[in-house]
Amino acid sequence: MAASRRRSRFTAVALATAALTAGLTTGCDAVNKALDCVQTADSIADSVTDLQQAVENAGDDPTQADASLDSIEKNLDKIGDKTDDADVNKAVDDLSKAVDNVRAAIRNGDRTPDVSPVTDAAGELTKVCTS
């Protein structure tokens, strides 16, 4: 009887430990994903600043805007690959569309496209990554 109780206790302790470990691992994964999102959103914010400066200086070097747009898209791919959060994915999609619109405007000869939709969408992405 005593051996049976010890075995039951051992089993209960083992199951509790496994459940706790799984919970902590899941929690850490969520924290790591959130940190990745915030870090990538921060990189995107830097690229948006670069884009704004590139548009202001389009006469000096028109390729800078393309480079900034490429950087934003690369970082959007990173976030999209690492999350399954619906709000983050929507913010990524919105920012991607804004980037596509600026790229199309530049391709169509607009040397000073309106980048405010990109700025707004990047702000929204940062907001959802930090909430």
Tab-separated table of C-alpha atoms in Angstrom:
chain	number	residue	atom	x	y	z
A	1	MET	CA	0.000	0.000	0.000
A	2	ALA	CA	2.796	2.466	0.902
A	3	ALA	CA	4.604	1.695	-2.355
A	4	SER	CA	1.399	2.357	-4.275
A	5	ARG	CA	0.994	5.755	-2.611
A	6	ARG	CA	4.605	6.659	-3.332
A	7	ARG	CA	4.135	5.694	-6.946
A	8	SER	CA	0.941	7.788	-7.161
A	9	ARG	CA	2.686	10.763	-5.563
A	10	PHE	CA	5.666	10.370	-7.868
A	11	THR	CA	3.366	10.205	-10.874
A	12	ALA	CA	1.430	13.266	-9.680
A	13	VAL	CA	4.667	15.213	-9.078
A	14	ALA	CA	6.014	14.170	-12.479
A	15	LEU	CA	2.805	15.255	-14.226
A	16	ALA	CA	2.746	18.578	-12.348
A	17	THR	CA	6.381	19.218	-13.243
A	18	ALA	CA	5.737	18.430	-16.896
A	19	ALA	CA	2.699	20.734	-16.967
A	20	LEU	CA	4.644	23.553	-15.303
A	21	THR	CA	7.570	23.134	-17.670
A	22	ALA	CA	5.260	23.159	-20.688
A	23	GLY	CA	3.578	26.321	-19.397
A	24	LEU	CA	6.878	28.077	-18.872
A	25	THR	CA	8.167	27.038	-22.274
A	26	THR	CA	4.999	28.280	-23.961
A	27	GLY	CA	5.249	31.536	-22.017
A	28	CYS	CA	8.848	32.025	-23.059
A	29	ASP	CA	7.988	31.341	-26.690
A	30	ALA	CA	5.296	34.028	-26.526
A	31	VAL	CA	7.731	36.479	-24.940
A	32	ASN	CA	10.400	35.688	-27.541
A	33	LYS	CA	7.914	36.203	-30.376
A	34	ALA	CA	6.818	39.513	-28.873
A	35	LEU	CA	10.434	40.650	-28.541
A	36	ASP	CA	11.137	39.646	-32.137
A	37	CYS	CA	8.085	41.624	-33.216
A	38	VAL	CA	9.162	44.718	-31.268
A	39	GLN	CA	12.757	44.519	-32.501
A	40	THR	CA	11.670	44.093	-36.104
A	41	ALA	CA	9.090	46.883	-35.773
A	42	ASP	CA	11.915	49.085	-34.467
A	43	SER	CA	14.005	48.218	-37.535
A	44	ILE	CA	11.028	49.082	-39.727
A	45	ALA	CA	10.681	52.425	-37.948
A	46	ASP	CA	14.330	53.144	-38.788
A	47	SER	CA	13.674	52.203	-42.421
A	48	VAL	CA	10.616	54.470	-42.503
A	49	THR	CA	12.766	57.351	-41.254
A	50	ASP	CA	15.291	56.522	-43.989
A	51	LEU	CA	12.441	56.468	-46.525
A	52	GLN	CA	11.244	59.904	-45.437
A	53	GLN	CA	14.753	61.298	-45.786
A	54	ALA	CA	15.215	59.581	-49.142
A	55	VAL	CA	12.001	61.105	-50.479
A	56	GLU	CA	13.078	64.542	-49.232
A	57	ASN	CA	16.426	64.100	-50.994
A	58	ALA	CA	15.081	62.336	-54.103
A	59	GLY	CA	16.908	64.746	-56.380
A	60	ASP	CA	20.255	63.726	-54.908
A	61	ASP	CA	19.813	59.934	-55.062
A	62	PRO	CA	16.499	58.432	-56.185
A	63	THR	CA	17.707	54.883	-55.452
A	64	GLN	CA	17.676	55.545	-51.697
A	65	ALA	CA	13.875	55.369	-51.556
A	66	ASP	CA	13.949	51.940	-53.219
A	67	ALA	CA	16.577	50.744	-50.762
A	68	SER	CA	14.450	51.915	-47.826
A	69	LEU	CA	11.352	50.233	-49.259
A	70	ASP	CA	13.341	47.011	-49.754
A	71	SER	CA	14.486	47.153	-46.138
A	72	ILE	CA	10.919	47.611	-44.888
A	73	GLU	CA	9.696	44.674	-46.991
A	74	LYS	CA	12.515	42.442	-45.751
A	75	ASN	CA	11.600	43.217	-42.142
A	76	LEU	CA	7.900	42.661	-42.851
A	77	ASP	CA	8.770	39.192	-44.098
A	78	LYS	CA	10.586	38.518	-40.816
A	79	ILE	CA	7.566	39.496	-38.732
A	80	GLY	CA	5.141	37.609	-40.947
A	81	ASP	CA	7.216	34.442	-40.650
A	82	LYS	CA	7.381	34.598	-36.855
A	83	THR	CA	3.818	35.332	-35.816
A	84	ASP	CA	0.371	33.909	-36.036
A	85	ASP	CA	-1.218	36.889	-34.277
A	86	ALA	CA	-4.128	38.218	-36.362
A	87	ASP	CA	-3.571	41.863	-35.358
A	88	VAL	CA	0.132	41.728	-36.203
A	89	ASN	CA	-0.594	40.036	-39.538
A	90	LYS	CA	-3.176	42.718	-40.403
A	91	ALA	CA	-0.702	45.480	-39.520
A	92	VAL	CA	1.958	43.752	-41.651
A	93	ASP	CA	-0.483	43.512	-44.582
A	94	ASP	CA	-1.462	47.186	-44.241
A	95	LEU	CA	2.158	48.297	-44.158
A	96	SER	CA	2.994	46.076	-47.114
A	97	LYS	CA	0.195	47.685	-49.154
A	98	ALA	CA	1.400	51.163	-48.195
A	99	VAL	CA	4.930	50.252	-49.291
A	100	ASP	CA	3.589	48.883	-52.594
A	101	ASN	CA	1.699	52.147	-53.186
A	102	VAL	CA	4.797	54.276	-52.585
A	103	ARG	CA	6.847	52.013	-54.826
A	104	ALA	CA	4.211	52.301	-57.581
A	105	ALA	CA	4.139	56.092	-57.224
A	106	ILE	CA	7.930	56.248	-57.599
A	107	ARG	CA	7.786	53.905	-60.593
A	108	ASN	CA	5.180	56.200	-62.155
A	109	GLY	CA	7.504	59.185	-61.870
A	110	ASP	CA	6.439	60.736	-58.560
A	111	ARG	CA	9.718	61.967	-57.108
A	112	THR	CA	8.098	62.981	-53.811
A	113	PRO	CA	5.403	60.404	-53.041
A	114	ASP	CA	3.248	60.698	-49.940
A	115	VAL	CA	4.853	58.385	-47.392
A	116	SER	CA	2.417	59.205	-44.574
A	117	PRO	CA	0.442	55.957	-45.134
A	118	VAL	CA	3.710	54.048	-44.609
A	119	THR	CA	4.436	56.039	-41.470
A	120	ASP	CA	0.908	55.482	-40.143
A	121	ALA	CA	0.991	51.743	-40.889
A	122	ALA	CA	4.425	51.392	-39.253
A	123	GLY	CA	3.057	53.145	-36.159
A	124	GLU	CA	0.144	50.729	-36.057
A	125	LEU	CA	2.521	47.762	-36.348
A	126	THR	CA	4.593	49.073	-33.462
A	127	LYS	CA	1.417	49.527	-31.433
A	128	VAL	CA	0.216	45.950	-31.965
A	129	CYS	CA	3.663	44.531	-31.278
A	130	THR	CA	3.840	46.288	-27.929
A	131	SER	CA	0.289	45.611	-26.770
